Amino acid sequence: MTTPFLNPRREIPDGMRFTEWRAADGWPLRSYAWPQPGTARGSMLFLTGRGDFIEKYLEVLIHWHGLGWNIAGFDWRGQGGSGRMLADPLICHQTDFDPLVDDLTSFVDRWIAETSAPHVIVAHSMGAHLTLRMLARRPEGIDAAVLASPMIGIRIKGVPIWLVGGLSRAATLIGLAERRISGRDIGDVGERMTSCPDRRADKLWWKATKPEIASGVPSWGWVRAAFASIARLPDTVLAVIRTPILLVAARGDPIVDVAAIEHAAALLPNAELTIIDGGGHEIMREADDRRLPVVARIDSFLALTS
């Protein structure tokens, strides 16, 4: 029997459990699992983007759990309920994305061993980028992947991307790597993340209710690390990732480069691409008229794996 939710975006579902696990270097990471009470159709690993926490995506996880998937995932190091990089927890900082790829690889190895097949990954933005990097390293055991608004290239409206890369390198060289790139959380400005005011309010509600999981603006070090990590996915690497992949994005995404996503889709040997009109970066948290067709497209794609 399905549990009723007054607001599914603001309630932890019955049966979802959070635990701490330690990365290979001892870093504390918050993970969660929401298994099926009976036989599952398969297991889904859900991965969030930069500065995210899993509570933002409860609505869509409830949907997929209702379709029979075991659900699992974790907060990336430096954000959510995982150990932070800096004394100021609201600065989203990294010096290198390689430890994030290592964390993901370790988690996937354990997850595959402990859960039922098929094993699929649904990942957003930075999480989608890191999924591609992991698949280039170890594709074994992953039956399909959905990459929503994948961070294959970065876009900042009105600013040449070469200038952003140059500024991040210069800031790091003069000792400003841990400084925030902006005085305000640019993710909360206007409709950049989602055009849905209710879902924007949900994010702020969670940050106020559980401030320990909140993150904010990226550091210059994070920006430089992101550019370096993107450079590790050249055309030659993408062209050998044979995992079935669905890429979905909004045409006007203000955060990631949609042209780069289209280019990657043409290179990946077993990829499908869906671009929607309108909406922000977080297309799984959009208003229903945009969100539901995206979720239906994902469901159709994943149906081929189970």
PDB file of C-alpha atoms in Angstrom:
ATOM      1  CA  MET A   1       0.000   0.000   0.000  1.00  0.00           C
ATOM      2  CA  THR A   2       1.381   3.389  -0.987  1.00  0.00           C
ATOM      3  CA  THR A   3       2.024   5.809   1.877  1.00  0.00           C
ATOM      4  CA  PRO A   4       0.182   9.131   1.405  1.00  0.00           C
ATOM      5  CA  PHE A   5       2.345  12.257   1.434  1.00  0.00           C
ATOM      6  CA  LEU A   6       0.982  15.685   2.311  1.00  0.00           C
ATOM      7  CA  ASN A   7       3.927  17.158   0.411  1.00  0.00           C
ATOM      8  CA  PRO A   8       6.142  14.432  -1.048  1.00  0.00           C
ATOM      9  CA  ARG A   9       8.906  16.949  -1.581  1.00  0.00           C
ATOM     10  CA  ARG A  10       9.198  17.730   2.152  1.00  0.00           C
ATOM     11  CA  GLU A  11       8.863  14.308   3.828  1.00  0.00           C
ATOM     12  CA  ILE A  12      11.367  11.481   4.119  1.00  0.00           C
ATOM     13  CA  PRO A  13       9.478   8.390   2.899  1.00  0.00           C
ATOM     14  CA  ASP A  14       8.893   5.423   5.169  1.00  0.00           C
ATOM     15  CA  GLY A  15      11.593   2.859   4.566  1.00  0.00           C
ATOM     16  CA  MET A  16      14.288   5.282   3.364  1.00  0.00           C
ATOM     17  CA  ARG A  17      17.280   4.970   5.652  1.00  0.00           C
ATOM     18  CA  PHE A  18      20.382   7.154   5.934  1.00  0.00           C
ATOM     19  CA  THR A  19      23.747   5.812   7.056  1.00  0.00           C
ATOM     20  CA  GLU A  20      27.344   6.961   7.075  1.00  0.00           C
ATOM     21  CA  TRP A  21      29.980   5.169   5.052  1.00  0.00           C
ATOM     22  CA  ARG A  22      33.661   5.902   4.814  1.00  0.00           C
ATOM     23  CA  ALA A  23      35.492   6.400   1.559  1.00  0.00           C
ATOM     24  CA  ALA A  24      38.817   4.645   1.009  1.00  0.00           C
ATOM     25  CA  ASP A  25      40.638   7.631   2.515  1.00  0.00           C
ATOM     26  CA  GLY A  26      38.288   7.716   5.517  1.00  0.00           C
ATOM     27  CA  TRP A  27      36.158  10.647   4.354  1.00  0.00           C
ATOM     28  CA  PRO A  28      32.635  10.498   5.896  1.00  0.00           C
ATOM     29  CA  LEU A  29      29.846  10.316   3.338  1.00  0.00           C
ATOM     30  CA  ARG A  30      26.096  10.232   3.935  1.00  0.00           C
ATOM     31  CA  SER A  31      24.420   7.451   1.986  1.00  0.00           C
ATOM     32  CA  TYR A  32      20.824   6.333   1.782  1.00  0.00           C
ATOM     33  CA  ALA A  33      18.939   3.231   0.730  1.00  0.00           C
ATOM     34  CA  TRP A  34      15.266   2.642   0.027  1.00  0.00           C
ATOM     35  CA  PRO A  35      14.815  -1.031  -0.861  1.00  0.00           C
ATOM     36  CA  GLN A  36      11.632  -2.651  -2.073  1.00  0.00           C
ATOM     37  CA  PRO A  37       9.678  -4.602   0.557  1.00  0.00           C
ATOM     38  CA  GLY A  38       9.357  -7.477  -1.914  1.00  0.00           C
ATOM     39  CA  THR A  39      10.869  -8.437  -5.239  1.00  0.00           C
ATOM     40  CA  ALA A  40      12.359  -5.452  -7.044  1.00  0.00           C
ATOM     41  CA  ARG A  41      12.400  -4.832 -10.783  1.00  0.00           C
ATOM     42  CA  GLY A  42      16.018  -3.727 -10.387  1.00  0.00           C
ATOM     43  CA  SER A  43      18.224  -1.247  -8.557  1.00  0.00           C
ATOM     44  CA  MET A  44      18.654   2.469  -9.252  1.00  0.00           C
ATOM     45  CA  LEU A  45      21.532   4.626  -8.083  1.00  0.00           C
ATOM     46  CA  PHE A  46      20.518   8.292  -8.018  1.00  0.00           C
ATOM     47  CA  LEU A  47      23.276  10.907  -8.076  1.00  0.00           C
ATOM     48  CA  THR A  48      22.821  14.623  -7.487  1.00  0.00           C
ATOM     49  CA  GLY A  49      24.655  17.688  -8.783  1.00  0.00           C
ATOM     50  CA  ARG A  50      26.950  20.307  -7.263  1.00  0.00           C
ATOM     51  CA  GLY A  51      25.768  21.682  -3.947  1.00  0.00           C
ATOM     52  CA  ASP A  52      22.811  19.292  -3.880  1.00  0.00           C
ATOM     53  CA  PHE A  53      21.296  17.122  -1.192  1.00  0.00           C
ATOM     54  CA  ILE A  54      19.082  14.142  -1.864  1.00  0.00           C
ATOM     55  CA  GLU A  55      16.054  15.684  -0.148  1.00  0.00           C
ATOM     56  CA  LYS A  56      15.566  17.947  -3.179  1.00  0.00           C
ATOM     57  CA  TYR A  57      14.672  14.902  -5.311  1.00  0.00           C
ATOM     58  CA  LEU A  58      12.310  12.966  -3.048  1.00  0.00           C
ATOM     59  CA  GLU A  59       9.372  13.528  -5.389  1.00  0.00           C
ATOM     60  CA  VAL A  60      10.913  11.722  -8.334  1.00  0.00           C
ATOM     61  CA  LEU A  61      12.433   9.006  -6.128  1.00  0.00           C
ATOM     62  CA  ILE A  62       8.983   8.245  -4.733  1.00  0.00           C
ATOM     63  CA  HIS A  63       7.822   7.803  -8.319  1.00  0.00           C
ATOM     64  CA  TRP A  64      10.609   5.358  -9.201  1.00  0.00           C
ATOM     65  CA  HIS A  65      10.292   3.449  -5.941  1.00  0.00           C
ATOM     66  CA  GLY A  66       6.595   3.105  -6.721  1.00  0.00           C
ATOM     67  CA  LEU A  67       7.535   1.513 -10.053  1.00  0.00           C
ATOM     68  CA  GLY A  68       9.467  -1.184  -8.226  1.00  0.00           C
ATOM     69  CA  TRP A  69      13.063   0.071  -8.165  1.00  0.00           C
ATOM     70  CA  ASN A  70      15.370  -0.279  -5.191  1.00  0.00           C
ATOM     71  CA  ILE A  71      16.766   3.228  -4.661  1.00  0.00           C
ATOM     72  CA  ALA A  72      20.198   4.157  -3.303  1.00  0.00           C
ATOM     73  CA  GLY A  73      22.740   6.955  -3.421  1.00  0.00           C
ATOM     74  CA  PHE A  74      24.985   9.246  -1.428  1.00  0.00           C
ATOM     75  CA  ASP A  75      25.896  12.900  -0.982  1.00  0.00           C
ATOM     76  CA  TRP A  76      29.170  13.880  -2.655  1.00  0.00           C
ATOM     77  CA  ARG A  77      32.049  14.754  -0.368  1.00  0.00           C
ATOM     78  CA  GLY A  78      31.941  18.436   0.486  1.00  0.00           C
ATOM     79  CA  GLN A  79      28.153  18.825   0.358  1.00  0.00           C
ATOM     80  CA  GLY A  80      24.829  17.574   1.689  1.00  0.00           C
ATOM     81  CA  GLY A  81      25.215  15.368   4.732  1.00  0.00           C
ATOM     82  CA  SER A  82      28.789  14.394   3.881  1.00  0.00           C
ATOM     83  CA  GLY A  83      31.989  15.798   5.346  1.00  0.00           C
ATOM     84  CA  ARG A  84      32.820  19.323   4.196  1.00  0.00           C
ATOM     85  CA  MET A  85      36.024  20.599   2.638  1.00  0.00           C
ATOM     86  CA  LEU A  86      36.216  24.021   4.325  1.00  0.00           C
ATOM     87  CA  ALA A  87      35.395  25.600   7.662  1.00  0.00           C
ATOM     88  CA  ASP A  88      32.615  27.547   5.919  1.00  0.00           C
ATOM     89  CA  PRO A  89      30.118  24.795   4.965  1.00  0.00           C
ATOM     90  CA  LEU A  90      28.307  27.079   2.522  1.00  0.00           C
ATOM     91  CA  ILE A  91      31.279  27.277   0.155  1.00  0.00           C
ATOM     92  CA  CYS A  92      31.151  24.363  -2.276  1.00  0.00           C
ATOM     93  CA  HIS A  93      34.832  23.535  -2.723  1.00  0.00           C
ATOM     94  CA  GLN A  94      36.933  20.915  -4.486  1.00  0.00           C
ATOM     95  CA  THR A  95      40.533  20.899  -5.598  1.00  0.00           C
ATOM     96  CA  ASP A  96      40.262  17.782  -7.762  1.00  0.00           C
ATOM     97  CA  PHE A  97      37.331  15.681  -8.992  1.00  0.00           C
ATOM     98  CA  ASP A  98      39.363  12.454  -8.982  1.00  0.00           C
ATOM     99  CA  PRO A  99      38.416  11.650  -5.344  1.00  0.00           C
ATOM    100  CA  LEU A 100      34.749  12.030  -6.314  1.00  0.00           C
ATOM    101  CA  VAL A 101      35.205   9.495  -9.125  1.00  0.00           C
ATOM    102  CA  ASP A 102      36.963   7.188  -6.654  1.00  0.00           C
ATOM    103  CA  ASP A 103      34.069   7.546  -4.190  1.00  0.00           C
ATOM    104  CA  LEU A 104      31.547   6.725  -6.890  1.00  0.00           C
ATOM    105  CA  THR A 105      33.498   3.712  -8.114  1.00  0.00           C
ATOM    106  CA  SER A 106      33.795   2.299  -4.588  1.00  0.00           C
ATOM    107  CA  PHE A 107      30.123   2.856  -3.866  1.00  0.00           C
ATOM    108  CA  VAL A 108      29.079   1.251  -7.173  1.00  0.00           C
ATOM    109  CA  ASP A 109      31.210  -1.837  -6.540  1.00  0.00           C
ATOM    110  CA  ARG A 110      29.517  -2.414  -3.175  1.00  0.00           C
ATOM    111  CA  TRP A 111      26.046  -1.469  -4.455  1.00  0.00           C
ATOM    112  CA  ILE A 112      26.208  -3.937  -7.359  1.00  0.00           C
ATOM    113  CA  ALA A 113      27.340  -6.713  -5.025  1.00  0.00           C
ATOM    114  CA  GLU A 114      24.516  -6.097  -2.550  1.00  0.00           C
ATOM    115  CA  THR A 115      21.510  -5.355  -4.801  1.00  0.00           C
ATOM    116  CA  SER A 116      19.538  -7.043  -7.553  1.00  0.00           C
ATOM    117  CA  ALA A 117      20.012  -6.464 -11.284  1.00  0.00           C
ATOM    118  CA  PRO A 118      19.481  -4.693 -13.556  1.00  0.00           C
ATOM    119  CA  HIS A 119      21.586  -1.851 -12.193  1.00  0.00           C
ATOM    120  CA  VAL A 120      20.879   1.614 -13.568  1.00  0.00           C
ATOM    121  CA  ILE A 121      22.175   5.079 -12.739  1.00  0.00           C
ATOM    122  CA  VAL A 122      20.132   8.278 -12.921  1.00  0.00           C
ATOM    123  CA  ALA A 123      22.383  11.289 -12.419  1.00  0.00           C
ATOM    124  CA  HIS A 124      22.030  15.072 -12.544  1.00  0.00           C
ATOM    125  CA  SER A 125      24.578  17.687 -13.703  1.00  0.00           C
ATOM    126  CA  MET A 126      27.887  17.169 -11.881  1.00  0.00           C
ATOM    127  CA  GLY A 127      26.717  13.694 -10.907  1.00  0.00           C
ATOM    128  CA  ALA A 128      26.108  12.938 -14.591  1.00  0.00           C
ATOM    129  CA  HIS A 129      29.600  14.168 -15.462  1.00  0.00           C
ATOM    130  CA  LEU A 130      31.137  11.962 -12.778  1.00  0.00           C
ATOM    131  CA  THR A 131      29.052   9.022 -14.026  1.00  0.00           C
ATOM    132  CA  LEU A 132      30.595   9.401 -17.474  1.00  0.00           C
ATOM    133  CA  ARG A 133      34.066   9.493 -15.968  1.00  0.00           C
ATOM    134  CA  MET A 134      33.340   6.332 -13.989  1.00  0.00           C
ATOM    135  CA  LEU A 135      31.887   4.546 -17.023  1.00  0.00           C
ATOM    136  CA  ALA A 136      35.041   5.361 -18.947  1.00  0.00           C
ATOM    137  CA  ARG A 137      37.017   3.712 -16.138  1.00  0.00           C
ATOM    138  CA  ARG A 138      34.774   0.748 -15.191  1.00  0.00           C
ATOM    139  CA  PRO A 139      31.535   0.184 -17.125  1.00  0.00           C
ATOM    140  CA  GLU A 140      31.029  -3.362 -15.836  1.00  0.00           C
ATOM    141  CA  GLY A 141      27.711  -4.051 -14.130  1.00  0.00           C
ATOM    142  CA  ILE A 142      25.915  -0.862 -15.182  1.00  0.00           C
ATOM    143  CA  ASP A 143      23.051  -1.800 -17.496  1.00  0.00           C
ATOM    144  CA  ALA A 144      21.981   1.755 -18.395  1.00  0.00           C
ATOM    145  CA  ALA A 145      22.483   5.370 -17.363  1.00  0.00           C
ATOM    146  CA  VAL A 146      20.313   8.479 -17.542  1.00  0.00           C
ATOM    147  CA  LEU A 147      22.220  11.771 -17.578  1.00  0.00           C
ATOM    148  CA  ALA A 148      20.028  14.788 -16.822  1.00  0.00           C
ATOM    149  CA  SER A 149      21.528  18.198 -17.645  1.00  0.00           C
ATOM    150  CA  PRO A 150      24.983  16.602 -17.710  1.00  0.00           C
ATOM    151  CA  MET A 151      27.964  18.836 -16.961  1.00  0.00           C
ATOM    152  CA  ILE A 152      29.827  18.012 -20.169  1.00  0.00           C
ATOM    153  CA  GLY A 153      30.505  21.699 -20.713  1.00  0.00           C
ATOM    154  CA  ILE A 154      29.902  24.748 -18.511  1.00  0.00           C
ATOM    155  CA  ARG A 155      27.924  27.808 -19.549  1.00  0.00           C
ATOM    156  CA  ILE A 156      27.713  31.215 -17.860  1.00  0.00           C
ATOM    157  CA  LYS A 157      25.365  33.575 -19.632  1.00  0.00           C
ATOM    158  CA  GLY A 158      27.079  36.687 -20.944  1.00  0.00           C
ATOM    159  CA  VAL A 159      30.599  35.549 -19.997  1.00  0.00           C
ATOM    160  CA  PRO A 160      32.974  33.817 -22.448  1.00  0.00           C
ATOM    161  CA  ILE A 161      33.812  30.386 -21.089  1.00  0.00           C
ATOM    162  CA  TRP A 162      37.528  30.880 -21.803  1.00  0.00           C
ATOM    163  CA  LEU A 163      37.441  33.891 -19.484  1.00  0.00           C
ATOM    164  CA  VAL A 164      35.862  31.870 -16.664  1.00  0.00           C
ATOM    165  CA  GLY A 165      38.531  29.205 -17.042  1.00  0.00           C
ATOM    166  CA  GLY A 166      41.269  31.809 -17.047  1.00  0.00           C
ATOM    167  CA  LEU A 167      39.893  33.557 -13.979  1.00  0.00           C
ATOM    168  CA  SER A 168      39.683  30.276 -12.063  1.00  0.00           C
ATOM    169  CA  ARG A 169      43.306  29.461 -12.883  1.00  0.00           C
ATOM    170  CA  ALA A 170      44.469  32.950 -11.939  1.00  0.00           C
ATOM    171  CA  ALA A 171      42.491  32.971  -8.679  1.00  0.00           C
ATOM    172  CA  THR A 172      43.976  29.624  -7.695  1.00  0.00           C
ATOM    173  CA  LEU A 173      47.509  30.735  -8.503  1.00  0.00           C
ATOM    174  CA  ILE A 174      47.249  33.819  -6.276  1.00  0.00           C
ATOM    175  CA  GLY A 175      45.841  31.858  -3.336  1.00  0.00           C
ATOM    176  CA  LEU A 176      42.118  32.457  -3.761  1.00  0.00           C
ATOM    177  CA  ALA A 177      41.127  28.858  -4.499  1.00  0.00           C
ATOM    178  CA  GLU A 178      38.964  28.648  -1.374  1.00  0.00           C
ATOM    179  CA  ARG A 179      37.196  31.955  -1.996  1.00  0.00           C
ATOM    180  CA  ARG A 180      33.623  31.905  -3.259  1.00  0.00           C
ATOM    181  CA  ILE A 181      33.134  33.095  -6.818  1.00  0.00           C
ATOM    182  CA  SER A 182      30.154  35.270  -5.880  1.00  0.00           C
ATOM    183  CA  GLY A 183      28.775  37.013  -2.833  1.00  0.00           C
ATOM    184  CA  ARG A 184      25.363  35.413  -3.269  1.00  0.00           C
ATOM    185  CA  ASP A 185      24.120  31.928  -4.059  1.00  0.00           C
ATOM    186  CA  ILE A 186      23.677  32.176  -7.813  1.00  0.00           C
ATOM    187  CA  GLY A 187      21.742  28.918  -7.784  1.00  0.00           C
ATOM    188  CA  ASP A 188      18.853  30.626  -6.015  1.00  0.00           C
ATOM    189  CA  VAL A 189      18.591  33.524  -8.465  1.00  0.00           C
ATOM    190  CA  GLY A 190      15.459  33.719 -10.613  1.00  0.00           C
ATOM    191  CA  GLU A 191      14.541  30.625 -12.610  1.00  0.00           C
ATOM    192  CA  ARG A 192      18.057  29.346 -13.288  1.00  0.00           C
ATOM    193  CA  MET A 193      17.472  26.042 -11.496  1.00  0.00           C
ATOM    194  CA  THR A 194      13.733  25.620 -11.983  1.00  0.00           C
ATOM    195  CA  SER A 195      10.912  27.813 -13.215  1.00  0.00           C
ATOM    196  CA  CYS A 196       8.585  26.246 -10.621  1.00  0.00           C
ATOM    197  CA  PRO A 197       8.152  28.536  -7.582  1.00  0.00           C
ATOM    198  CA  ASP A 198       6.833  25.703  -5.404  1.00  0.00           C
ATOM    199  CA  ARG A 199       9.924  23.590  -5.951  1.00  0.00           C
ATOM    200  CA  ARG A 200      12.204  26.575  -5.403  1.00  0.00           C
ATOM    201  CA  ALA A 201      10.392  27.062  -2.090  1.00  0.00           C
ATOM    202  CA  ASP A 202      10.938  23.385  -1.236  1.00  0.00           C
ATOM    203  CA  LYS A 203      14.698  23.779  -1.590  1.00  0.00           C
ATOM    204  CA  LEU A 204      14.732  26.817   0.692  1.00  0.00           C
ATOM    205  CA  TRP A 205      12.495  24.970   3.179  1.00  0.00           C
ATOM    206  CA  TRP A 206      14.955  22.080   3.414  1.00  0.00           C
ATOM    207  CA  LYS A 207      17.918  24.450   3.799  1.00  0.00           C
ATOM    208  CA  ALA A 208      16.130  26.250   6.635  1.00  0.00           C
ATOM    209  CA  THR A 209      14.842  23.048   8.271  1.00  0.00           C
ATOM    210  CA  LYS A 210      18.122  21.103   8.003  1.00  0.00           C
ATOM    211  CA  PRO A 211      20.843  23.767   7.630  1.00  0.00           C
ATOM    212  CA  GLU A 212      23.543  21.137   8.097  1.00  0.00           C
ATOM    213  CA  ILE A 213      22.856  19.786   4.580  1.00  0.00           C
ATOM    214  CA  ALA A 214      22.864  23.192   2.857  1.00  0.00           C
ATOM    215  CA  SER A 215      25.603  24.285   0.480  1.00  0.00           C
ATOM    216  CA  GLY A 216      26.085  27.510  -1.431  1.00  0.00           C
ATOM    217  CA  VAL A 217      28.313  29.159  -3.965  1.00  0.00           C
ATOM    218  CA  PRO A 218      31.237  27.268  -5.556  1.00  0.00           C
ATOM    219  CA  SER A 219      34.812  28.280  -4.863  1.00  0.00           C
ATOM    220  CA  TRP A 220      37.330  29.250  -7.511  1.00  0.00           C
ATOM    221  CA  GLY A 221      39.022  25.948  -6.747  1.00  0.00           C
ATOM    222  CA  TRP A 222      35.824  24.071  -7.557  1.00  0.00           C
ATOM    223  CA  VAL A 223      35.533  25.886 -10.886  1.00  0.00           C
ATOM    224  CA  ARG A 224      39.120  25.107 -11.827  1.00  0.00           C
ATOM    225  CA  ALA A 225      38.673  21.451 -10.789  1.00  0.00           C
ATOM    226  CA  ALA A 226      35.486  21.225 -12.883  1.00  0.00           C
ATOM    227  CA  PHE A 227      37.258  22.492 -16.012  1.00  0.00           C
ATOM    228  CA  ALA A 228      40.114  20.043 -15.426  1.00  0.00           C
ATOM    229  CA  SER A 229      37.691  17.144 -14.993  1.00  0.00           C
ATOM    230  CA  ILE A 230      35.726  18.038 -18.137  1.00  0.00           C
ATOM    231  CA  ALA A 231      39.023  17.981 -20.038  1.00  0.00           C
ATOM    232  CA  ARG A 232      39.366  14.325 -19.006  1.00  0.00           C
ATOM    233  CA  LEU A 233      36.378  13.443 -21.193  1.00  0.00           C
ATOM    234  CA  PRO A 234      37.714  14.199 -24.695  1.00  0.00           C
ATOM    235  CA  ASP A 235      36.004  12.855 -27.802  1.00  0.00           C
ATOM    236  CA  THR A 236      38.244   9.799 -27.844  1.00  0.00           C
ATOM    237  CA  VAL A 237      37.082   8.775 -24.355  1.00  0.00           C
ATOM    238  CA  LEU A 238      33.379   9.380 -24.995  1.00  0.00           C
ATOM    239  CA  ALA A 239      33.546   7.346 -28.191  1.00  0.00           C
ATOM    240  CA  VAL A 240      34.385   4.128 -26.326  1.00  0.00           C
ATOM    241  CA  ILE A 241      31.716   4.275 -23.575  1.00  0.00           C
ATOM    242  CA  ARG A 242      29.301   1.595 -24.758  1.00  0.00           C
ATOM    243  CA  THR A 243      26.793   1.667 -21.869  1.00  0.00           C
ATOM    244  CA  PRO A 244      23.248   2.510 -23.045  1.00  0.00           C
ATOM    245  CA  ILE A 245      22.776   6.171 -22.113  1.00  0.00           C
ATOM    246  CA  LEU A 246      19.885   8.619 -22.284  1.00  0.00           C
ATOM    247  CA  LEU A 247      20.836  12.303 -22.159  1.00  0.00           C
ATOM    248  CA  VAL A 248      18.105  14.818 -21.329  1.00  0.00           C
ATOM    249  CA  ALA A 249      18.425  18.599 -21.069  1.00  0.00           C
ATOM    250  CA  ALA A 250      16.555  21.877 -21.435  1.00  0.00           C
ATOM    251  CA  ARG A 251      17.378  23.879 -24.557  1.00  0.00           C
ATOM    252  CA  GLY A 252      17.945  27.090 -22.590  1.00  0.00           C
ATOM    253  CA  ASP A 253      19.872  25.587 -19.659  1.00  0.00           C
ATOM    254  CA  PRO A 254      21.843  28.482 -18.100  1.00  0.00           C
ATOM    255  CA  ILE A 255      24.372  26.260 -16.303  1.00  0.00           C
ATOM    256  CA  VAL A 256      25.606  23.629 -18.750  1.00  0.00           C
ATOM    257  CA  ASP A 257      26.503  23.831 -22.431  1.00  0.00           C
ATOM    258  CA  VAL A 258      23.714  22.128 -24.387  1.00  0.00           C
ATOM    259  CA  ALA A 259      25.795  22.160 -27.583  1.00  0.00           C
ATOM    260  CA  ALA A 260      28.416  20.099 -25.739  1.00  0.00           C
ATOM    261  CA  ILE A 261      25.693  17.653 -24.659  1.00  0.00           C
ATOM    262  CA  GLU A 262      24.521  17.286 -28.254  1.00  0.00           C
ATOM    263  CA  HIS A 263      28.101  16.739 -29.383  1.00  0.00           C
ATOM    264  CA  ALA A 264      28.620  14.043 -26.738  1.00  0.00           C
ATOM    265  CA  ALA A 265      25.370  12.307 -27.699  1.00  0.00           C
ATOM    266  CA  ALA A 266      26.631  12.027 -31.274  1.00  0.00           C
ATOM    267  CA  LEU A 267      29.903  10.478 -30.090  1.00  0.00           C
ATOM    268  CA  LEU A 268      28.620   8.005 -27.500  1.00  0.00           C
ATOM    269  CA  PRO A 269      28.081   4.689 -29.332  1.00  0.00           C
ATOM    270  CA  ASN A 270      24.820   3.753 -27.587  1.00  0.00           C
ATOM    271  CA  ALA A 271      23.176   7.050 -26.661  1.00  0.00           C
ATOM    272  CA  GLU A 272      19.784   8.695 -27.051  1.00  0.00           C
ATOM    273  CA  LEU A 273      19.125  12.422 -26.660  1.00  0.00           C
ATOM    274  CA  THR A 274      16.026  14.346 -25.577  1.00  0.00           C
ATOM    275  CA  ILE A 275      16.023  18.166 -25.472  1.00  0.00           C
ATOM    276  CA  ILE A 276      13.005  20.000 -24.059  1.00  0.00           C
ATOM    277  CA  ASP A 277      11.989  23.606 -24.628  1.00  0.00           C
ATOM    278  CA  GLY A 278      11.896  25.925 -21.648  1.00  0.00           C
ATOM    279  CA  GLY A 279      12.709  25.205 -18.036  1.00  0.00           C
ATOM    280  CA  GLY A 280      15.814  25.542 -15.928  1.00  0.00           C
ATOM    281  CA  HIS A 281      18.790  23.390 -15.084  1.00  0.00           C
ATOM    282  CA  GLU A 282      16.974  20.991 -12.738  1.00  0.00           C
ATOM    283  CA  ILE A 283      14.522  19.471 -15.199  1.00  0.00           C
ATOM    284  CA  MET A 284      13.461  16.756 -12.755  1.00  0.00           C
ATOM    285  CA  ARG A 285      12.313  19.546 -10.416  1.00  0.00           C
ATOM    286  CA  GLU A 286      10.462  21.564 -13.013  1.00  0.00           C
ATOM    287  CA  ALA A 287       6.747  22.344 -13.156  1.00  0.00           C
ATOM    288  CA  ASP A 288       4.719  19.260 -14.053  1.00  0.00           C
ATOM    289  CA  ASP A 289       4.069  20.273 -17.657  1.00  0.00           C
ATOM    290  CA  ARG A 290       7.840  20.049 -18.271  1.00  0.00           C
ATOM    291  CA  ARG A 291       8.882  17.555 -15.605  1.00  0.00           C
ATOM    292  CA  LEU A 292       6.384  14.780 -16.260  1.00  0.00           C
ATOM    293  CA  PRO A 293       7.244  14.295 -19.961  1.00  0.00           C
ATOM    294  CA  VAL A 294      10.927  14.066 -18.982  1.00  0.00           C
ATOM    295  CA  VAL A 295      10.164  11.468 -16.301  1.00  0.00           C
ATOM    296  CA  ALA A 296       8.019   9.524 -18.788  1.00  0.00           C
ATOM    297  CA  ARG A 297      10.875   9.569 -21.302  1.00  0.00           C
ATOM    298  CA  ILE A 298      13.242   8.230 -18.630  1.00  0.00           C
ATOM    299  CA  ASP A 299      10.734   5.519 -17.658  1.00  0.00           C
ATOM    300  CA  SER A 300      10.422   4.450 -21.289  1.00  0.00           C
ATOM    301  CA  PHE A 301      14.191   4.227 -21.628  1.00  0.00           C
ATOM    302  CA  LEU A 302      14.646   2.265 -18.390  1.00  0.00           C
ATOM    303  CA  ALA A 303      11.824  -0.113 -19.308  1.00  0.00           C
ATOM    304  CA  LEU A 304      14.189  -1.609 -21.882  1.00  0.00           C
ATOM    305  CA  THR A 305      16.526  -2.738 -19.088  1.00  0.00           C
ATOM    306  CA  SER A 306      14.023  -4.653 -16.938  1.00  0.00           C
TER     307      SER A 306
END
